[in-house]
Amino acid sequence: MTQPRQFVIEADGGSRGNPGPAGYGAVVIDPVTGETLAEAAEYIGVATNNVAEYKGLIAGLKAAKALVPDASAEGALQVRVRMDSKLVVEQMSGRWKIKHPDMKPLAAEAARILPASAVTYEWIPREKNKHADRLANEAMDAGKRGKQWEPSASTAALDLPPVSGPPGDAAAGAAKARAAMSTHRETAATPQVGWGAADLGAPATFVLLRHGETALTPEKRFSGSGGSDPELSAAGRHQAERVAESLAARGTIQEIISSPLRRCRETAATVGARLGLPVQIEDGLRETDFGAWEGLTFAEVRERYGPDLDAWLASTRTPPTGGGESFAEVARRVSAARDRLTTRHAGRTVLLVTHVTPIKTLARLALGAPPESLFRMELSAASLSAVAYYADGKASLRLLNDTSHLR
């Protein structure tokens, strides 16, 4: 049986005057990867807060429905709506009666968009609804200028968590930019919140090590989890020794976790022997299964499976020929592993020995970058990257593709 697509909708609305100039915002999110799948916002003229909130809900439900062609079919879609409007959540959940004449038609419209069994409602505090709140405020800002909200001008996804200190100069610059941006934006009910001094505790820091070379690496052949599981080459073993020396000199690694594939286990064992640490195995860190493309070069795949390759390059939801994994499937697997490991290793520095796709995926998700960014990152054999994960679930990319230890 096909599993239903699952989305989270966060929606909000506001009115500067209640009634007054009003707007709404809604965002559709992948609950596994945290990706923003769709956004909607609109200035609606003079209205109340509650009307704007209902219109935000309607826009979010419509955006989710548009992402799934058969969304109206029973079992095709499951949506969790999160809003900071107690009124809308309780009324749409059926626990409160809808008495106001302005609310009844809006609630009825929202109820018609998807089957009742496909939608659940959850109240969240306003500080957890920042993305939708920002969209609503952007819509009201646009209305004040006599215009409508434009997606290209949105900064709703830029909100970052408060941290105990900036993880690097680039982050500090980002914090200043966001602070400057927030000073000239009006808000409906609460001030903009940027990075503050709240102490979230020591993050779980994952140092991401791509395994050393195999015989397939310099030939740039597809080498995933569905192929021959090659061992490290002589060059790869040398790379593992060099990275072990570098990590020993730094002295920060507390645990080592590896993909189950041989090239990673061998790399991890070399580092573990140098650091005096055992190697744990995490299946979620394995490389993509490239199906029929395993062992082939890009040119060979182009020659044999051209249309399939074009489709794969065009969408991260398309698997390789022969039943391999799509990058979207890998993202869900890697995200689940990330969540398990961040919970288990909070406040510790852990070396994850893994592969190109899992490392790129963790970097992409940390940045909130779109799926196609996977094709725009370079990761060398035995390179180091690092991501810090804070107590509120947010992440900070601290390093990407460092190969200085190999020079």
mmCIF file of C-alpha atoms in Angstrom:
data_model
loop_
_atom_site.group_PDB
_atom_site.id
_atom_site.type_symbol
_atom_site.label_atom_id
_atom_site.label_comp_id
_atom_site.label_asym_id
_atom_site.label_seq_id
_atom_site.Cartn_x
_atom_site.Cartn_y
_atom_site.Cartn_z
ATOM 1 C CA MET A 1 0.000 0.000 0.000
ATOM 2 C CA THR A 2 1.346 3.434 -0.951
ATOM 3 C CA GLN A 3 2.128 5.609 2.060
ATOM 4 C CA PRO A 4 0.495 9.072 2.079
ATOM 5 C CA ARG A 5 2.625 12.143 1.452
ATOM 6 C CA GLN A 6 3.119 14.028 4.708
ATOM 7 C CA PHE A 7 3.385 17.797 5.061
ATOM 8 C CA VAL A 8 3.466 20.338 7.859
ATOM 9 C CA ILE A 9 1.653 23.632 7.234
ATOM 10 C CA GLU A 10 2.476 26.673 9.333
ATOM 11 C CA ALA A 11 0.113 29.604 8.805
ATOM 12 C CA ASP A 12 -0.497 33.012 10.323
ATOM 13 C CA GLY A 13 -2.311 36.252 9.703
ATOM 14 C CA GLY A 14 -2.218 39.729 11.154
ATOM 15 C CA SER A 15 -3.991 43.047 11.138
ATOM 16 C CA ARG A 16 -2.462 46.402 12.004
ATOM 17 C CA GLY A 17 -5.479 47.838 13.789
ATOM 18 C CA ASN A 18 -7.810 44.814 14.102
ATOM 19 C CA PRO A 19 -9.536 45.693 11.889
ATOM 20 C CA GLY A 20 -6.879 47.389 9.804
ATOM 21 C CA PRO A 21 -4.457 46.682 6.955
ATOM 22 C CA ALA A 22 -4.104 42.893 7.022
ATOM 23 C CA GLY A 23 -2.145 40.084 5.428
ATOM 24 C CA TYR A 24 -1.431 36.403 5.805
ATOM 25 C CA GLY A 25 1.467 33.988 5.346
ATOM 26 C CA ALA A 26 1.672 30.211 4.988
ATOM 27 C CA VAL A 27 4.487 27.740 4.435
ATOM 28 C CA VAL A 28 4.427 24.025 3.531
ATOM 29 C CA ILE A 29 7.289 22.043 5.063
ATOM 30 C CA ASP A 30 8.664 18.520 4.600
ATOM 31 C CA PRO A 31 8.441 17.117 8.161
ATOM 32 C CA VAL A 32 11.458 14.832 7.650
ATOM 33 C CA THR A 33 13.983 17.129 6.009
ATOM 34 C CA GLY A 34 12.615 20.472 7.211
ATOM 35 C CA GLU A 35 12.655 21.767 3.620
ATOM 36 C CA THR A 36 10.344 24.593 2.620
ATOM 37 C CA LEU A 37 8.227 23.157 -0.204
ATOM 38 C CA ALA A 38 5.922 26.117 -0.839
ATOM 39 C CA GLU A 39 5.176 29.602 0.473
ATOM 40 C CA ALA A 40 2.146 31.859 0.151
ATOM 41 C CA ALA A 41 1.455 35.394 1.344
ATOM 42 C CA GLU A 42 -1.014 38.146 0.416
ATOM 43 C CA TYR A 43 -2.110 41.603 1.472
ATOM 44 C CA ILE A 44 -5.929 41.418 1.854
ATOM 45 C CA GLY A 45 -6.857 45.019 2.615
ATOM 46 C CA VAL A 46 -8.710 45.970 5.792
ATOM 47 C CA ALA A 47 -9.668 42.932 7.876
ATOM 48 C CA THR A 48 -9.438 41.492 11.391
ATOM 49 C CA ASN A 49 -6.693 39.261 12.742
ATOM 50 C CA ASN A 50 -9.006 36.247 12.711
ATOM 51 C CA VAL A 51 -10.017 36.721 9.091
ATOM 52 C CA ALA A 52 -6.367 37.015 8.107
ATOM 53 C CA GLU A 53 -5.499 33.868 10.085
ATOM 54 C CA TYR A 54 -8.237 31.874 8.362
ATOM 55 C CA LYS A 55 -7.092 33.110 4.967
ATOM 56 C CA GLY A 56 -3.557 32.020 5.835
ATOM 57 C CA LEU A 57 -4.865 28.557 6.684
ATOM 58 C CA ILE A 58 -6.765 28.353 3.399
ATOM 59 C CA ALA A 59 -3.713 29.406 1.424
ATOM 60 C CA GLY A 60 -1.544 26.805 3.176
ATOM 61 C CA LEU A 61 -4.020 23.988 2.533
ATOM 62 C CA LYS A 62 -4.299 24.954 -1.124
ATOM 63 C CA ALA A 63 -0.512 25.076 -1.470
ATOM 64 C CA ALA A 64 -0.185 21.596 0.042
ATOM 65 C CA LYS A 65 -2.927 20.235 -2.208
ATOM 66 C CA ALA A 66 -1.180 21.640 -5.285
ATOM 67 C CA LEU A 67 1.942 19.609 -4.463
ATOM 68 C CA VAL A 68 0.103 16.261 -4.686
ATOM 69 C CA PRO A 69 -1.896 15.587 -7.884
ATOM 70 C CA ASP A 70 -4.325 13.149 -6.203
ATOM 71 C CA ALA A 71 -4.489 15.004 -2.887
ATOM 72 C CA SER A 72 -8.283 14.724 -2.671
ATOM 73 C CA ALA A 73 -8.136 10.925 -2.734
ATOM 74 C CA GLU A 74 -8.484 9.216 0.634
ATOM 75 C CA GLY A 75 -5.059 8.302 2.058
ATOM 76 C CA ALA A 76 -3.041 10.265 -0.522
ATOM 77 C CA LEU A 77 -1.986 13.090 1.798
ATOM 78 C CA GLN A 78 -1.610 13.688 5.521
ATOM 79 C CA VAL A 79 -1.216 17.284 6.732
ATOM 80 C CA ARG A 80 -0.449 18.645 10.178
ATOM 81 C CA VAL A 81 -1.443 22.311 10.493
ATOM 82 C CA ARG A 82 0.467 24.318 13.103
ATOM 83 C CA MET A 83 -0.832 27.789 14.037
ATOM 84 C CA ASP A 84 -0.519 30.167 16.958
ATOM 85 C CA SER A 85 -4.208 31.086 16.648
ATOM 86 C CA LYS A 86 -6.033 29.173 19.389
ATOM 87 C CA LEU A 87 -9.339 30.251 17.857
ATOM 88 C CA VAL A 88 -8.658 28.768 14.412
ATOM 89 C CA VAL A 89 -7.108 25.566 15.770
ATOM 90 C CA GLU A 90 -9.970 24.880 18.201
ATOM 91 C CA GLN A 91 -12.708 25.779 15.719
ATOM 92 C CA MET A 92 -11.238 23.696 12.882
ATOM 93 C CA SER A 93 -10.679 20.788 15.288
ATOM 94 C CA GLY A 94 -14.389 20.909 16.117
ATOM 95 C CA ARG A 95 -13.938 21.699 19.796
ATOM 96 C CA TRP A 96 -15.225 25.284 19.621
ATOM 97 C CA LYS A 97 -18.368 26.471 17.858
ATOM 98 C CA ILE A 98 -18.026 29.006 15.060
ATOM 99 C CA LYS A 99 -20.384 31.853 15.864
ATOM 100 C CA HIS A 100 -19.012 34.884 14.037
ATOM 101 C CA PRO A 101 -20.612 35.345 10.577
ATOM 102 C CA ASP A 102 -17.253 36.316 9.024
ATOM 103 C CA MET A 103 -15.614 33.093 10.214
ATOM 104 C CA LYS A 104 -18.226 30.554 9.101
ATOM 105 C CA PRO A 105 -17.678 30.780 5.325
ATOM 106 C CA LEU A 106 -13.906 30.820 5.763
ATOM 107 C CA ALA A 107 -13.952 27.726 7.982
ATOM 108 C CA ALA A 108 -16.242 25.978 5.506
ATOM 109 C CA GLU A 109 -13.892 26.831 2.634
ATOM 110 C CA ALA A 110 -10.892 25.485 4.561
ATOM 111 C CA ALA A 111 -12.753 22.266 5.372
ATOM 112 C CA ARG A 112 -13.540 21.620 1.690
ATOM 113 C CA ILE A 113 -9.954 21.748 0.426
ATOM 114 C CA LEU A 114 -8.838 18.332 1.722
ATOM 115 C CA PRO A 115 -10.634 15.332 3.248
ATOM 116 C CA ALA A 116 -11.252 15.862 6.974
ATOM 117 C CA SER A 117 -9.291 12.691 7.769
ATOM 118 C CA ALA A 118 -6.204 14.135 6.047
ATOM 119 C CA VAL A 119 -5.817 17.196 8.303
ATOM 120 C CA THR A 120 -4.956 17.576 11.977
ATOM 121 C CA TYR A 121 -4.471 20.828 13.878
ATOM 122 C CA GLU A 122 -1.932 21.816 16.521
ATOM 123 C CA TRP A 123 -1.547 25.046 18.474
ATOM 124 C CA ILE A 124 2.007 26.377 18.777
ATOM 125 C CA PRO A 125 3.322 29.503 20.555
ATOM 126 C CA ARG A 126 3.974 32.542 18.390
ATOM 127 C CA GLU A 127 7.755 32.246 18.712
ATOM 128 C CA LYS A 128 7.586 28.872 16.946
ATOM 129 C CA ASN A 129 5.609 30.281 14.030
ATOM 130 C CA LYS A 130 8.199 32.807 12.855
ATOM 131 C CA HIS A 131 8.325 31.813 9.196
ATOM 132 C CA ALA A 132 4.588 32.283 8.607
ATOM 133 C CA ASP A 133 4.549 35.393 10.814
ATOM 134 C CA ARG A 134 7.339 36.950 8.760
ATOM 135 C CA LEU A 135 5.478 36.173 5.517
ATOM 136 C CA ALA A 136 2.333 37.824 6.873
ATOM 137 C CA ASN A 137 4.306 40.922 7.853
ATOM 138 C CA GLU A 138 5.990 41.040 4.456
ATOM 139 C CA ALA A 139 2.549 40.954 2.850
ATOM 140 C CA MET A 140 1.385 43.844 5.031
ATOM 141 C CA ASP A 141 4.580 45.765 4.285
ATOM 142 C CA ALA A 142 3.946 45.287 0.565
ATOM 143 C CA GLY A 143 0.342 46.462 0.967
ATOM 144 C CA LYS A 144 1.542 49.608 2.698
ATOM 145 C CA ARG A 145 3.576 50.363 -0.440
ATOM 146 C CA GLY A 146 0.559 49.711 -2.650
ATOM 147 C CA LYS A 147 1.923 46.409 -3.904
ATOM 148 C CA GLN A 148 1.441 42.680 -3.399
ATOM 149 C CA TRP A 149 3.962 40.300 -1.825
ATOM 150 C CA GLU A 150 6.543 38.830 -4.205
ATOM 151 C CA PRO A 151 8.295 35.499 -3.421
ATOM 152 C CA SER A 152 11.591 36.808 -4.799
ATOM 153 C CA ALA A 153 11.687 39.525 -2.130
ATOM 154 C CA SER A 154 10.943 37.231 0.801
ATOM 155 C CA THR A 155 13.343 36.777 3.681
ATOM 156 C CA ALA A 156 11.011 34.594 5.752
ATOM 157 C CA ALA A 157 13.328 31.588 5.726
ATOM 158 C CA LEU A 158 16.285 33.577 7.065
ATOM 159 C CA ASP A 159 15.365 33.535 10.751
ATOM 160 C CA LEU A 160 18.072 31.756 12.710
ATOM 161 C CA PRO A 161 18.092 30.556 16.326
ATOM 162 C CA PRO A 162 19.625 32.411 19.217
ATOM 163 C CA VAL A 163 23.013 30.942 20.083
ATOM 164 C CA SER A 164 25.489 31.405 22.907
ATOM 165 C CA GLY A 165 28.010 32.881 20.526
ATOM 166 C CA PRO A 166 28.516 33.075 16.769
ATOM 167 C CA PRO A 167 30.178 29.898 15.431
ATOM 168 C CA GLY A 168 32.375 31.864 13.053
ATOM 169 C CA ASP A 169 33.019 35.180 11.364
ATOM 170 C CA ALA A 170 30.598 34.373 8.540
ATOM 171 C CA ALA A 171 27.857 33.685 11.061
ATOM 172 C CA ALA A 172 28.594 36.922 12.845
ATOM 173 C CA GLY A 173 28.226 38.770 9.568
ATOM 174 C CA ALA A 174 24.927 37.031 8.929
ATOM 175 C CA ALA A 175 23.690 38.029 12.371
ATOM 176 C CA LYS A 176 24.549 41.678 11.710
ATOM 177 C CA ALA A 177 22.824 41.568 8.336
ATOM 178 C CA ARG A 178 19.664 40.125 9.844
ATOM 179 C CA ALA A 179 19.721 42.650 12.683
ATOM 180 C CA ALA A 180 20.070 45.500 10.215
ATOM 181 C CA MET A 181 17.271 44.096 8.102
ATOM 182 C CA SER A 182 14.914 43.750 11.055
ATOM 183 C CA THR A 183 15.316 47.393 12.147
ATOM 184 C CA HIS A 184 13.414 48.747 9.155
ATOM 185 C CA ARG A 185 10.614 46.169 9.116
ATOM 186 C CA GLU A 186 7.326 46.836 10.854
ATOM 187 C CA THR A 187 5.694 44.048 12.846
ATOM 188 C CA ALA A 188 2.061 43.371 13.646
ATOM 189 C CA ALA A 189 2.074 41.947 17.155
ATOM 190 C CA THR A 190 5.599 41.059 18.243
ATOM 191 C CA PRO A 191 9.048 42.488 17.508
ATOM 192 C CA GLN A 192 11.385 40.697 15.122
ATOM 193 C CA VAL A 193 13.698 38.297 16.889
ATOM 194 C CA GLY A 194 17.227 37.766 15.617
ATOM 195 C CA TRP A 195 20.227 36.078 17.194
ATOM 196 C CA GLY A 196 20.389 36.748 20.875
ATOM 197 C CA ALA A 197 22.497 35.674 23.825
ATOM 198 C CA ALA A 198 20.280 32.829 25.057
ATOM 199 C CA ASP A 199 22.441 29.884 26.112
ATOM 200 C CA LEU A 200 21.381 26.735 24.303
ATOM 201 C CA GLY A 201 24.229 24.741 25.786
ATOM 202 C CA ALA A 202 27.085 23.031 23.979
ATOM 203 C CA PRO A 203 25.961 21.743 20.567
ATOM 204 C CA ALA A 204 26.382 18.235 19.215
ATOM 205 C CA THR A 205 29.212 18.794 16.736
ATOM 206 C CA PHE A 206 29.566 16.343 13.856
ATOM 207 C CA VAL A 207 32.917 16.335 12.132
ATOM 208 C CA LEU A 208 32.131 14.799 8.738
ATOM 209 C CA LEU A 209 34.910 12.792 7.132
ATOM 210 C CA ARG A 210 34.575 11.476 3.617
ATOM 211 C CA HIS A 211 36.351 8.130 3.313
ATOM 212 C CA GLY A 212 39.716 7.813 1.565
ATOM 213 C CA GLU A 213 40.077 6.916 -2.093
ATOM 214 C CA THR A 214 39.229 3.537 -3.598
ATOM 215 C CA ALA A 215 40.226 2.322 -7.051
ATOM 216 C CA LEU A 216 36.963 3.826 -8.339
ATOM 217 C CA THR A 217 37.470 7.319 -6.887
ATOM 218 C CA PRO A 218 40.047 8.816 -9.300
ATOM 219 C CA GLU A 219 38.072 7.420 -12.255
ATOM 220 C CA LYS A 220 34.968 9.223 -10.930
ATOM 221 C CA ARG A 221 32.792 6.121 -11.121
ATOM 222 C CA PHE A 222 29.447 5.851 -9.370
ATOM 223 C CA SER A 223 30.214 3.993 -6.150
ATOM 224 C CA GLY A 224 27.280 3.685 -3.796
ATOM 225 C CA SER A 225 25.781 1.130 -1.448
ATOM 226 C CA GLY A 226 24.490 -1.147 -4.194
ATOM 227 C CA GLY A 227 27.799 -1.992 -5.881
ATOM 228 C CA SER A 228 30.989 -3.907 -5.136
ATOM 229 C CA ASP A 229 31.801 -2.286 -1.759
ATOM 230 C CA PRO A 230 35.454 -1.567 -2.665
ATOM 231 C CA GLU A 231 38.306 -1.340 -0.181
ATOM 232 C CA LEU A 232 40.641 1.627 0.222
ATOM 233 C CA SER A 233 43.424 1.917 -2.322
ATOM 234 C CA ALA A 234 47.032 2.556 -1.278
ATOM 235 C CA ALA A 235 46.353 6.269 -1.782
ATOM 236 C CA GLY A 236 43.204 6.002 0.315
ATOM 237 C CA ARG A 237 45.037 4.311 3.175
ATOM 238 C CA HIS A 238 47.640 7.072 3.109
ATOM 239 C CA GLN A 239 44.879 9.699 3.200
ATOM 240 C CA ALA A 240 43.303 7.967 6.207
ATOM 241 C CA GLU A 241 46.628 8.076 8.035
ATOM 242 C CA ARG A 242 47.060 11.779 7.297
ATOM 243 C CA VAL A 243 43.591 12.678 8.527
ATOM 244 C CA ALA A 244 44.157 10.533 11.640
ATOM 245 C CA GLU A 245 47.315 12.535 12.389
ATOM 246 C CA SER A 246 45.448 15.805 11.963
ATOM 247 C CA LEU A 247 42.539 14.794 14.186
ATOM 248 C CA ALA A 248 44.916 13.483 16.842
ATOM 249 C CA ALA A 249 46.688 16.846 16.868
ATOM 250 C CA ARG A 250 43.410 18.686 17.337
ATOM 251 C CA GLY A 251 42.348 16.382 20.172
ATOM 252 C CA THR A 252 38.637 17.203 20.005
ATOM 253 C CA ILE A 253 37.029 13.963 18.758
ATOM 254 C CA GLN A 254 35.194 12.045 21.491
ATOM 255 C CA GLU A 255 33.472 9.308 19.491
ATOM 256 C CA ILE A 256 33.682 7.756 16.017
ATOM 257 C CA ILE A 257 30.681 6.551 13.999
ATOM 258 C CA SER A 258 30.970 5.044 10.525
ATOM 259 C CA SER A 259 28.908 4.029 7.544
ATOM 260 C CA PRO A 260 28.752 0.217 7.259
ATOM 261 C CA LEU A 261 30.518 0.224 3.869
ATOM 262 C CA ARG A 262 34.054 -1.093 3.787
ATOM 263 C CA ARG A 263 35.844 2.039 2.622
ATOM 264 C CA CYS A 264 34.389 3.990 5.534
ATOM 265 C CA ARG A 265 35.026 1.268 8.104
ATOM 266 C CA GLU A 266 38.667 1.078 7.015
ATOM 267 C CA THR A 267 39.066 4.866 7.182
ATOM 268 C CA ALA A 268 37.365 4.979 10.572
ATOM 269 C CA ALA A 269 39.495 2.118 11.901
ATOM 270 C CA THR A 270 42.686 3.993 10.985
ATOM 271 C CA VAL A 271 41.498 7.108 12.811
ATOM 272 C CA GLY A 272 40.179 5.084 15.741
ATOM 273 C CA ALA A 273 43.494 3.281 16.178
ATOM 274 C CA ARG A 274 45.304 6.614 16.328
ATOM 275 C CA LEU A 275 42.821 8.205 18.738
ATOM 276 C CA GLY A 276 42.260 5.111 20.884
ATOM 277 C CA LEU A 277 38.521 5.132 20.178
ATOM 278 C CA PRO A 278 36.219 2.286 19.107
ATOM 279 C CA VAL A 279 34.197 2.598 15.880
ATOM 280 C CA GLN A 280 30.410 2.419 15.987
ATOM 281 C CA ILE A 281 28.329 1.653 12.875
ATOM 282 C CA GLU A 282 25.298 3.678 11.719
ATOM 283 C CA ASP A 283 23.472 2.244 8.706
ATOM 284 C CA GLY A 284 21.819 5.594 7.946
ATOM 285 C CA LEU A 285 25.213 6.995 6.910
ATOM 286 C CA ARG A 286 25.652 4.655 3.936
ATOM 287 C CA GLU A 287 26.004 6.074 0.435
ATOM 288 C CA THR A 288 23.182 6.296 -2.130
ATOM 289 C CA ASP A 289 22.292 3.088 -3.965
ATOM 290 C CA PHE A 290 23.000 4.065 -7.582
ATOM 291 C CA GLY A 291 21.220 1.046 -9.054
ATOM 292 C CA ALA A 292 22.363 0.054 -12.543
ATOM 293 C CA TRP A 293 24.854 2.931 -12.598
ATOM 294 C CA GLU A 294 27.126 1.395 -9.962
ATOM 295 C CA GLY A 295 30.698 1.184 -11.240
ATOM 296 C CA LEU A 296 30.038 3.298 -14.340
ATOM 297 C CA THR A 297 31.443 6.712 -15.202
ATOM 298 C CA PHE A 298 29.154 9.653 -15.850
ATOM 299 C CA ALA A 299 29.921 9.386 -19.575
ATOM 300 C CA GLU A 300 29.025 5.684 -19.596
ATOM 301 C CA VAL A 301 25.739 6.382 -17.842
ATOM 302 C CA ARG A 302 25.031 9.173 -20.332
ATOM 303 C CA GLU A 303 25.636 6.787 -23.230
ATOM 304 C CA ARG A 304 23.589 3.876 -21.851
ATOM 305 C CA TYR A 305 20.851 5.606 -19.847
ATOM 306 C CA GLY A 306 20.681 9.138 -21.231
ATOM 307 C CA PRO A 307 16.966 9.879 -20.598
ATOM 308 C CA ASP A 308 17.158 8.402 -17.095
ATOM 309 C CA LEU A 309 20.222 10.527 -16.302
ATOM 310 C CA ASP A 310 18.481 13.688 -17.546
ATOM 311 C CA ALA A 311 15.484 12.940 -15.328
ATOM 312 C CA TRP A 312 17.772 12.281 -12.349
ATOM 313 C CA LEU A 313 19.614 15.561 -12.840
ATOM 314 C CA ALA A 314 16.300 17.412 -13.134
ATOM 315 C CA SER A 315 14.744 16.144 -9.902
ATOM 316 C CA THR A 316 16.086 14.833 -6.610
ATOM 317 C CA ARG A 317 12.952 12.689 -6.384
ATOM 318 C CA THR A 318 13.998 10.593 -9.398
ATOM 319 C CA PRO A 319 15.970 7.399 -8.654
ATOM 320 C CA PRO A 320 18.784 6.066 -10.845
ATOM 321 C CA THR A 321 18.060 3.318 -13.350
ATOM 322 C CA GLY A 322 17.344 -0.111 -11.918
ATOM 323 C CA GLY A 323 15.757 0.608 -8.580
ATOM 324 C CA GLY A 324 18.368 2.743 -6.838
ATOM 325 C CA GLU A 325 17.641 5.507 -4.316
ATOM 326 C CA SER A 326 16.588 9.023 -5.181
ATOM 327 C CA PHE A 327 18.372 11.840 -3.371
ATOM 328 C CA ALA A 328 15.052 12.652 -1.666
ATOM 329 C CA GLU A 329 14.968 9.138 -0.214
ATOM 330 C CA VAL A 330 18.565 9.493 0.931
ATOM 331 C CA ALA A 331 17.706 12.831 2.576
ATOM 332 C CA ARG A 332 14.965 11.182 4.620
ATOM 333 C CA ARG A 333 17.299 8.377 5.693
ATOM 334 C CA VAL A 334 20.168 10.730 6.557
ATOM 335 C CA SER A 335 17.834 13.112 8.413
ATOM 336 C CA ALA A 336 16.544 10.265 10.558
ATOM 337 C CA ALA A 337 20.123 9.222 11.372
ATOM 338 C CA ARG A 338 21.034 12.840 12.147
ATOM 339 C CA ASP A 339 18.136 13.138 14.581
ATOM 340 C CA ARG A 340 19.063 9.907 16.351
ATOM 341 C CA LEU A 341 22.696 10.907 16.662
ATOM 342 C CA THR A 342 22.137 14.508 17.788
ATOM 343 C CA THR A 343 19.857 13.256 20.564
ATOM 344 C CA ARG A 344 22.304 10.572 21.611
ATOM 345 C CA HIS A 345 25.432 12.749 21.475
ATOM 346 C CA ALA A 346 24.261 16.173 22.650
ATOM 347 C CA GLY A 347 27.170 18.351 23.740
ATOM 348 C CA ARG A 348 29.812 16.029 22.264
ATOM 349 C CA THR A 349 32.120 16.162 19.247
ATOM 350 C CA VAL A 350 31.626 13.102 17.079
ATOM 351 C CA LEU A 351 33.452 12.017 13.928
ATOM 352 C CA LEU A 352 31.064 10.667 11.285
ATOM 353 C CA VAL A 353 32.924 8.735 8.582
ATOM 354 C CA THR A 354 30.640 8.621 5.590
ATOM 355 C CA HIS A 355 30.221 9.436 1.891
ATOM 356 C CA VAL A 356 29.655 12.271 -0.565
ATOM 357 C CA THR A 357 25.849 12.271 -0.610
ATOM 358 C CA PRO A 358 25.255 12.046 3.169
ATOM 359 C CA ILE A 359 27.785 14.829 3.838
ATOM 360 C CA LYS A 360 26.340 17.085 1.144
ATOM 361 C CA THR A 361 22.855 16.365 2.459
ATOM 362 C CA LEU A 362 23.770 17.306 6.035
ATOM 363 C CA ALA A 363 25.427 20.500 4.788
ATOM 364 C CA ARG A 364 22.444 21.367 2.591
ATOM 365 C CA LEU A 365 19.932 20.815 5.377
ATOM 366 C CA ALA A 366 22.025 22.835 7.830
ATOM 367 C CA LEU A 367 21.951 25.766 5.410
ATOM 368 C CA GLY A 368 18.315 25.332 4.411
ATOM 369 C CA ALA A 369 19.516 25.178 0.805
ATOM 370 C CA PRO A 370 17.329 23.762 -1.988
ATOM 371 C CA PRO A 371 17.749 20.115 -3.083
ATOM 372 C CA GLU A 372 19.500 21.059 -6.324
ATOM 373 C CA SER A 373 22.389 22.468 -4.293
ATOM 374 C CA LEU A 374 23.643 18.876 -4.007
ATOM 375 C CA PHE A 375 24.951 19.246 -7.550
ATOM 376 C CA ARG A 376 26.860 22.429 -6.634
ATOM 377 C CA MET A 377 29.140 21.167 -3.880
ATOM 378 C CA GLU A 378 32.561 19.565 -4.224
ATOM 379 C CA LEU A 379 33.752 17.005 -1.674
ATOM 380 C CA SER A 380 37.230 15.534 -2.020
ATOM 381 C CA ALA A 381 38.273 12.120 -0.740
ATOM 382 C CA ALA A 382 39.324 12.276 2.939
ATOM 383 C CA SER A 383 38.010 15.847 3.265
ATOM 384 C CA LEU A 384 36.623 17.226 6.521
ATOM 385 C CA SER A 385 33.423 19.196 7.049
ATOM 386 C CA ALA A 386 31.618 20.088 10.285
ATOM 387 C CA VAL A 387 28.090 20.918 11.439
ATOM 388 C CA ALA A 388 27.000 21.962 14.941
ATOM 389 C CA TYR A 389 23.483 21.099 16.125
ATOM 390 C CA TYR A 390 21.935 23.143 18.936
ATOM 391 C CA ALA A 391 19.349 22.156 21.512
ATOM 392 C CA ASP A 392 16.485 23.759 19.571
ATOM 393 C CA GLY A 393 17.217 21.598 16.507
ATOM 394 C CA LYS A 394 18.845 24.324 14.424
ATOM 395 C CA ALA A 395 22.232 23.811 12.813
ATOM 396 C CA SER A 396 25.334 25.795 11.869
ATOM 397 C CA LEU A 397 27.671 24.722 9.061
ATOM 398 C CA ARG A 398 31.210 25.396 10.318
ATOM 399 C CA LEU A 399 33.461 23.756 7.725
ATOM 400 C CA LEU A 400 33.153 22.276 4.245
ATOM 401 C CA ASN A 401 35.649 20.222 2.193
ATOM 402 C CA ASP A 402 38.786 21.003 4.168
ATOM 403 C CA THR A 403 41.761 19.119 2.671
ATOM 404 C CA SER A 404 44.588 21.086 4.310
ATOM 405 C CA HIS A 405 45.677 17.964 6.236
ATOM 406 C CA LEU A 406 46.438 16.194 2.943
ATOM 407 C CA ARG A 407 48.843 18.842 1.665
#
